[in-house]
Short mmCIF file of N, CA and C in Angstrom, two decimals:
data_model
loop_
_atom_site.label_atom_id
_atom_site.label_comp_id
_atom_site.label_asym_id
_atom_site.label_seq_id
_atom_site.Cartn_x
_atom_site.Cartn_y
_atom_site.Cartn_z
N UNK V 18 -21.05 -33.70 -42.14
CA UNK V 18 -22.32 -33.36 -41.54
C UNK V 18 -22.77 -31.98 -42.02
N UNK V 19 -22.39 -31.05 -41.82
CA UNK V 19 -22.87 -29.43 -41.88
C UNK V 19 -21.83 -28.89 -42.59
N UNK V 20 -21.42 -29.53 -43.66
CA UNK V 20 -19.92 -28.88 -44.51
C UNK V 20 -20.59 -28.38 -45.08
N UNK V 21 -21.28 -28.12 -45.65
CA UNK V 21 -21.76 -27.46 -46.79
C UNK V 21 -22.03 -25.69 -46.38
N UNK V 22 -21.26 -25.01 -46.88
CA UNK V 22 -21.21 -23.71 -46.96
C UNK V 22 -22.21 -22.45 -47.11
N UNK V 23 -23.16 -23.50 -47.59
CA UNK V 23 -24.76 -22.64 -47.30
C UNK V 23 -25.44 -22.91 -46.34
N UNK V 24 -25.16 -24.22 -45.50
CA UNK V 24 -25.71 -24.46 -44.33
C UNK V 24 -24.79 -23.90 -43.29
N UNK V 25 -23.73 -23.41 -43.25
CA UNK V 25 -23.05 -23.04 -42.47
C UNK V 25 -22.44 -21.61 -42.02
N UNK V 26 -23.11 -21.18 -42.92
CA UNK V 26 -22.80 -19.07 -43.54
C UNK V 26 -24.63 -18.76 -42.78
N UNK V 27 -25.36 -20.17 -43.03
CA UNK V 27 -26.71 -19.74 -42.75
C UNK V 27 -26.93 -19.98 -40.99
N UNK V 28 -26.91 -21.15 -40.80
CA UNK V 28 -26.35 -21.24 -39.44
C UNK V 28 -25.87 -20.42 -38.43
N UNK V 29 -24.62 -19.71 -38.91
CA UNK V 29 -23.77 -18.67 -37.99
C UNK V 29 -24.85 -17.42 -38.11
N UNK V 30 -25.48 -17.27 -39.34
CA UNK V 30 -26.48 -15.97 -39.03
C UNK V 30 -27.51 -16.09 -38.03
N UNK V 31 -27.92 -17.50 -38.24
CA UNK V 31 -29.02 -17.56 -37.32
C UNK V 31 -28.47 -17.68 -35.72
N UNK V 32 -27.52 -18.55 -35.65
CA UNK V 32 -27.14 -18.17 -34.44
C UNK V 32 -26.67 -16.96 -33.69
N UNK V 33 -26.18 -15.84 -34.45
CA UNK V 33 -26.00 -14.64 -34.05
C UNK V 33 -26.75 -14.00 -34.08
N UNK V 34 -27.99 -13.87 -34.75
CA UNK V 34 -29.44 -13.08 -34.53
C UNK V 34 -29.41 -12.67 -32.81
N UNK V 35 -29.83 -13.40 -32.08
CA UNK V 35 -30.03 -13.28 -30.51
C UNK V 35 -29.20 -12.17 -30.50
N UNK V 36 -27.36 -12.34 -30.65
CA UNK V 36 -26.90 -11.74 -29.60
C UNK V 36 -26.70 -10.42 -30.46
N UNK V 37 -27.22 -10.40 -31.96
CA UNK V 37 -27.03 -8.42 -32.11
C UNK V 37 -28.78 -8.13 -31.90
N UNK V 38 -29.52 -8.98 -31.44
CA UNK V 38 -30.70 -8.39 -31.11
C UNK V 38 -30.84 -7.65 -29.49
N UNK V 39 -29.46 -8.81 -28.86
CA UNK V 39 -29.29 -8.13 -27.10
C UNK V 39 -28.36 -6.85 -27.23
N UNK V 40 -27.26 -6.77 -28.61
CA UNK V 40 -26.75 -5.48 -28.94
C UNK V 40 -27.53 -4.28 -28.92
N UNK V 41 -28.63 -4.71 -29.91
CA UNK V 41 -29.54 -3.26 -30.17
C UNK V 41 -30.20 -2.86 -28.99
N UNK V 42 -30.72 -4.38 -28.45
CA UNK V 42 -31.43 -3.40 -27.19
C UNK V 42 -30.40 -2.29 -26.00
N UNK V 43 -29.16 -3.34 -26.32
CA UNK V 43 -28.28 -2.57 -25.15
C UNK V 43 -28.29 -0.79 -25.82
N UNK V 44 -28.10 -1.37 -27.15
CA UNK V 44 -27.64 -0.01 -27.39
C UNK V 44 -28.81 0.94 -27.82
N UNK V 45 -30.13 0.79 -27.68
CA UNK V 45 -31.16 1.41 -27.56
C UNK V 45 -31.67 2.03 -26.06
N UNK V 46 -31.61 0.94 -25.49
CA UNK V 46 -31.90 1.40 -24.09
C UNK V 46 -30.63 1.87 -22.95
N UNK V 47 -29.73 1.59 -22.85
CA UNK V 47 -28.36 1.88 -22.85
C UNK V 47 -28.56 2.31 -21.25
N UNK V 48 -28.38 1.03 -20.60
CA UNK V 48 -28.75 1.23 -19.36
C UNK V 48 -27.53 1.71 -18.03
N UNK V 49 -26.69 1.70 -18.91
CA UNK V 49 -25.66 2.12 -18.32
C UNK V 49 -25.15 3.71 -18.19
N UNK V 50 -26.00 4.58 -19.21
CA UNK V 50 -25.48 5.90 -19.71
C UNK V 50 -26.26 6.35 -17.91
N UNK V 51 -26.02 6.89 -17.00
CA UNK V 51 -26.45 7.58 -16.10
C UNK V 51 -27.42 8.65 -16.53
N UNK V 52 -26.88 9.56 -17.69
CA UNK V 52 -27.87 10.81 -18.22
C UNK V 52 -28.96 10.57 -18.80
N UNK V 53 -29.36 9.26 -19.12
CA UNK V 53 -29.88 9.01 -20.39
C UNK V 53 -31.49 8.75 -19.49
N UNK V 54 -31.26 7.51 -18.28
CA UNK V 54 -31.95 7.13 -17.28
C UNK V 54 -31.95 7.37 -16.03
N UNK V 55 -32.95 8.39 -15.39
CA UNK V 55 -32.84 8.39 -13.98
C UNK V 55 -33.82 7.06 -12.96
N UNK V 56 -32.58 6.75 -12.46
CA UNK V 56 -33.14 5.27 -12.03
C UNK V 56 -32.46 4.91 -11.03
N UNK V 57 -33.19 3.87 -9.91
CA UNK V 57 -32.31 3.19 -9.26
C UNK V 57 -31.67 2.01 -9.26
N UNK V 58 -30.87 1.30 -8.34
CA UNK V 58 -30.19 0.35 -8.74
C UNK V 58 -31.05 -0.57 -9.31
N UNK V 59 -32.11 -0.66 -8.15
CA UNK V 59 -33.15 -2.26 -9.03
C UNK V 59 -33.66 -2.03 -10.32
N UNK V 60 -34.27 -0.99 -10.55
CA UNK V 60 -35.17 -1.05 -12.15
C UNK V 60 -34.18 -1.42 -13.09
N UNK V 61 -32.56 -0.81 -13.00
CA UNK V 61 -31.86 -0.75 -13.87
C UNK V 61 -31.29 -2.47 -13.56
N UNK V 62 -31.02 -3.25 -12.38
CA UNK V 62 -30.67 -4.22 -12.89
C UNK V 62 -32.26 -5.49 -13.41
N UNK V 63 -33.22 -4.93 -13.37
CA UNK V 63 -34.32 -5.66 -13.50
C UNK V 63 -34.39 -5.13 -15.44
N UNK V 64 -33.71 -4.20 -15.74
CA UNK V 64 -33.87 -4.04 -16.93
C UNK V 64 -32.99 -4.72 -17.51
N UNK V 65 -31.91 -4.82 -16.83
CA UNK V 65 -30.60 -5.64 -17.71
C UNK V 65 -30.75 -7.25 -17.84
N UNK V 66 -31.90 -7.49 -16.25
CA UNK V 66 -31.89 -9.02 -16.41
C UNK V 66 -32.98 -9.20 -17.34
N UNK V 67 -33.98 -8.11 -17.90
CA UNK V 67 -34.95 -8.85 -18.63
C UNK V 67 -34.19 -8.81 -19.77
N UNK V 68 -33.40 -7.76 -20.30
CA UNK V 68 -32.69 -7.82 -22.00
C UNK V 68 -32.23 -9.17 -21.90
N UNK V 69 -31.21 -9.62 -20.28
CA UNK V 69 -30.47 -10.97 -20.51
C UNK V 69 -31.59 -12.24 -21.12
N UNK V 70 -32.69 -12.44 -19.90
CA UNK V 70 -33.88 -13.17 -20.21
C UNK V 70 -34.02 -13.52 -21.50
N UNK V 71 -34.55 -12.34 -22.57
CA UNK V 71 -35.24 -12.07 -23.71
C UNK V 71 -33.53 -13.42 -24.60
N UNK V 72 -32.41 -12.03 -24.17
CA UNK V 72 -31.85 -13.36 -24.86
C UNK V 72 -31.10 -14.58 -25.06
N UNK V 73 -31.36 -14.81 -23.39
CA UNK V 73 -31.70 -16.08 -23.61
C UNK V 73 -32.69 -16.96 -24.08
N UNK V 74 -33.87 -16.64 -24.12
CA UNK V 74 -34.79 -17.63 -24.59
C UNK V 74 -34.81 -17.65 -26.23
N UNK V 75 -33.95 -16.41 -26.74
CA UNK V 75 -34.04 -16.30 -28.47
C UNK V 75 -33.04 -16.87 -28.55
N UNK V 76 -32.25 -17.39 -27.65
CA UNK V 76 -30.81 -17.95 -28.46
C UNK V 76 -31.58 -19.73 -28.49
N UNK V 77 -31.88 -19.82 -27.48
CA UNK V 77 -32.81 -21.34 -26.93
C UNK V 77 -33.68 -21.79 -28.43
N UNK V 78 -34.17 -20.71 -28.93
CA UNK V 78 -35.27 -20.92 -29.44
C UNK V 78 -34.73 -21.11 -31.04
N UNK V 79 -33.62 -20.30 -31.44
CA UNK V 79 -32.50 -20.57 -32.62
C UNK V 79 -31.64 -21.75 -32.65
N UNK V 80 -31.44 -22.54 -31.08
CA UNK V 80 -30.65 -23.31 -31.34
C UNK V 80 -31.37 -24.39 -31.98
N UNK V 81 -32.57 -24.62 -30.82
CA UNK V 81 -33.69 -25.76 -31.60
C UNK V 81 -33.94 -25.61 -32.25
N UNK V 82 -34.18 -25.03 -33.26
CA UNK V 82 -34.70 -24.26 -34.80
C UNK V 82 -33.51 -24.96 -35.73
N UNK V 83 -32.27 -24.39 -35.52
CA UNK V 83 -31.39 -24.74 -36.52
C UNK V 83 -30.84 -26.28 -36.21
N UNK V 84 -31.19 -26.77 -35.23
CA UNK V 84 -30.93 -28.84 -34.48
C UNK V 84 -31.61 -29.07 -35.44
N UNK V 85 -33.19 -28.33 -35.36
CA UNK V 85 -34.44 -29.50 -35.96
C UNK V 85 -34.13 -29.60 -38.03
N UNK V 86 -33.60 -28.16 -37.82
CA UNK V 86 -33.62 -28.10 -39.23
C UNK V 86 -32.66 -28.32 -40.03
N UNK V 87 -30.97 -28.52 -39.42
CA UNK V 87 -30.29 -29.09 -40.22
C UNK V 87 -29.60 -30.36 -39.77
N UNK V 88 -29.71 -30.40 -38.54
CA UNK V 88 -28.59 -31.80 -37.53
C UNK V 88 -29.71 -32.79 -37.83
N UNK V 89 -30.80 -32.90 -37.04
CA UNK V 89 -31.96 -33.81 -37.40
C UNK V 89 -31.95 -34.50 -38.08
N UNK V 90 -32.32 -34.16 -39.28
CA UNK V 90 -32.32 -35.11 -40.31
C UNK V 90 -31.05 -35.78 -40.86
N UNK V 91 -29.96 -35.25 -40.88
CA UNK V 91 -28.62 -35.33 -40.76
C UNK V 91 -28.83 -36.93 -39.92
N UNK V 92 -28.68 -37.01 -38.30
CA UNK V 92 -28.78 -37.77 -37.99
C UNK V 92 -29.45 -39.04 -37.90
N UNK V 93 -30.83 -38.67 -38.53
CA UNK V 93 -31.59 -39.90 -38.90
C UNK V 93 -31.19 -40.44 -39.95
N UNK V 94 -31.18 -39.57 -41.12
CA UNK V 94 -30.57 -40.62 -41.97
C UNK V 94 -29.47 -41.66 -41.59
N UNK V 95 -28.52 -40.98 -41.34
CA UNK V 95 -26.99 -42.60 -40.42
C UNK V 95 -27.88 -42.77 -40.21
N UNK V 96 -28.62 -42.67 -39.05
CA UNK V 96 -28.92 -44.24 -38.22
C UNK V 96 -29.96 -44.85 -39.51
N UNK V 97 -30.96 -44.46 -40.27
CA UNK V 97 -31.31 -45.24 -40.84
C UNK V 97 -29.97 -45.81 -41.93
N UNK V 98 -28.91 -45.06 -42.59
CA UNK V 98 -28.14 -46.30 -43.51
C UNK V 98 -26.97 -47.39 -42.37
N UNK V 99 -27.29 -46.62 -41.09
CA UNK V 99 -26.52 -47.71 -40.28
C UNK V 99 -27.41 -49.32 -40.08
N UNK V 100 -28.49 -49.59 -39.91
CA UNK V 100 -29.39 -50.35 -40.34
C UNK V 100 -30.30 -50.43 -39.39
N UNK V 101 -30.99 -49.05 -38.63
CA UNK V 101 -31.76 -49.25 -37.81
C UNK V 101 -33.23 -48.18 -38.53
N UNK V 102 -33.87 -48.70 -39.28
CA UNK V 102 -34.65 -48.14 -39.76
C UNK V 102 -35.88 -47.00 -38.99
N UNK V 103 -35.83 -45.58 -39.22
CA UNK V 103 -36.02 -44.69 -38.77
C UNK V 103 -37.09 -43.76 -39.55
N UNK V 104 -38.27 -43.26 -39.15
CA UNK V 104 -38.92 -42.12 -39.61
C UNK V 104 -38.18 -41.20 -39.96
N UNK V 105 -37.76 -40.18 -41.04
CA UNK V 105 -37.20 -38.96 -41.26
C UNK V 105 -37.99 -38.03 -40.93
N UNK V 106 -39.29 -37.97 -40.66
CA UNK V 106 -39.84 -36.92 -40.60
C UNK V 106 -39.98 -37.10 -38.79
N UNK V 107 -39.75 -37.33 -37.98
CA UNK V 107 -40.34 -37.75 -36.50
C UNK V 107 -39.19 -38.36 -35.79
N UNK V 108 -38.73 -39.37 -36.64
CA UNK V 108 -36.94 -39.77 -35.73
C UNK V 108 -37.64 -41.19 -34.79
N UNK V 109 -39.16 -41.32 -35.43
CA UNK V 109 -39.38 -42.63 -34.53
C UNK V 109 -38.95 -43.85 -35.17
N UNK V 110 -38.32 -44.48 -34.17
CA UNK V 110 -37.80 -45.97 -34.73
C UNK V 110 -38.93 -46.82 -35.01
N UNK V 111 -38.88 -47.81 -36.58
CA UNK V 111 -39.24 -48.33 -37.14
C UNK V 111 -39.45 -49.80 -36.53
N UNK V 112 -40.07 -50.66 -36.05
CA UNK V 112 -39.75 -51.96 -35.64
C UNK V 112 -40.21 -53.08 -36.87
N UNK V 113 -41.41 -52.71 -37.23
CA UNK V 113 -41.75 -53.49 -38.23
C UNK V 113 -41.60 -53.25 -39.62
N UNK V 114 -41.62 -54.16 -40.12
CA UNK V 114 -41.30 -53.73 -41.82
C UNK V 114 -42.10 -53.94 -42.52
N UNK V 115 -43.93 -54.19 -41.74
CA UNK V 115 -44.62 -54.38 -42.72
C UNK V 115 -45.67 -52.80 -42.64
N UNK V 116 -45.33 -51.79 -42.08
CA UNK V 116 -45.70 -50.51 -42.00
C UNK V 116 -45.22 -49.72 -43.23
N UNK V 117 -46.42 -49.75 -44.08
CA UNK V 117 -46.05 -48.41 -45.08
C UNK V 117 -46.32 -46.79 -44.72
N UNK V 118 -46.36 -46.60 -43.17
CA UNK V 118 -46.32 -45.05 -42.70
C UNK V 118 -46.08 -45.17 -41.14
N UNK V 119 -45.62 -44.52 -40.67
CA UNK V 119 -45.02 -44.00 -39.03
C UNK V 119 -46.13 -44.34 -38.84
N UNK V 120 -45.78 -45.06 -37.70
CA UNK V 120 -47.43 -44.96 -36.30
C UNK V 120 -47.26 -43.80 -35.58
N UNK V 121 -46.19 -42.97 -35.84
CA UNK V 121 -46.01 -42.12 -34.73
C UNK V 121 -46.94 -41.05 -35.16
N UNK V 122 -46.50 -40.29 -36.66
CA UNK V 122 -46.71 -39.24 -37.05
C UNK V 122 -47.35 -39.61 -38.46
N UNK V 123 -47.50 -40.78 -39.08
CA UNK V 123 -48.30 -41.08 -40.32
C UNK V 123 -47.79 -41.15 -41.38
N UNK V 124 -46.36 -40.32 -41.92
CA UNK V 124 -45.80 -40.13 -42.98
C UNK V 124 -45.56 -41.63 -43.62
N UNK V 125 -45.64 -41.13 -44.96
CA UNK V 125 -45.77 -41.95 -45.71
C UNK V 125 -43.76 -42.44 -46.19
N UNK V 126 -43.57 -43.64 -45.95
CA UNK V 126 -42.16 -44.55 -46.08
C UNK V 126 -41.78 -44.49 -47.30
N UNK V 127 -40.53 -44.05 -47.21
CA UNK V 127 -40.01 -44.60 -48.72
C UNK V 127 -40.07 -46.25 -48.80
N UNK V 128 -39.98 -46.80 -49.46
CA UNK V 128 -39.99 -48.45 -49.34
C UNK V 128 -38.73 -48.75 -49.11
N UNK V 129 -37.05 -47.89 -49.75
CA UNK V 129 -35.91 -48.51 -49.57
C UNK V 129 -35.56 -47.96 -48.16
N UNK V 130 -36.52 -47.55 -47.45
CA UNK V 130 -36.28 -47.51 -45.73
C UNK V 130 -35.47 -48.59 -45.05
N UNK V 131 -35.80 -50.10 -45.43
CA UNK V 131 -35.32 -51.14 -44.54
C UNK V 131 -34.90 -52.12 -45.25
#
């Protein structure tokens, strides 16, 4: 599936983006240094939960990114050479075989689809 060593050196970068992006902020805003911020308990944990927030939704947003862009198609193909003929571009199942493009999304069929 994902053996391939350029998809997988590329992968681990993208998936670690998020968490040295929640590094820098920690270590930019550094909410823990007492001297740095005079603050009380809430701002400072309302600051820590938005860094958490932020990355969570960038890790969310890398995971679907790197699904759509390398597992995806990965998986459509099997199922299309398993013999259930499949859009590559959309993942919508094929029923008829007299469609030369997705009803879903329009793309145009290879013919050795089915």
């Amino acid at each position: 599936m994902l053996k391939a060593p350029k998809i997988l050196a590329l992968s681990s970068l993208i998936a670690l983006a998020p968490s040295l992006l929640f590094a820098l902020l920690l270590w930019i805003f550094d909410p823990f240094n007492p001297r740095k911020f005079d603050m009380d308990l809430t701002v400072l944990l309302g600051v820590i939960g938005g860094m958490l927030l932020l990355w969570l939704v960038a890790q969310h947003l890398v995971f679907v990114f790197t699904m759509n862009r390398y597992y995806a198609p990965f998986v459509r193909r099997e199922i299309t050479a398993f013999g259930m003929p499949m859009c590559q571009a959309c993942g919508h199942r094929l029923a008829s075989r007299q469609v030369d493009r997705c009803p879903e999304c329009g793309t145009q069929l290879r013919p050795n689809i089915f």
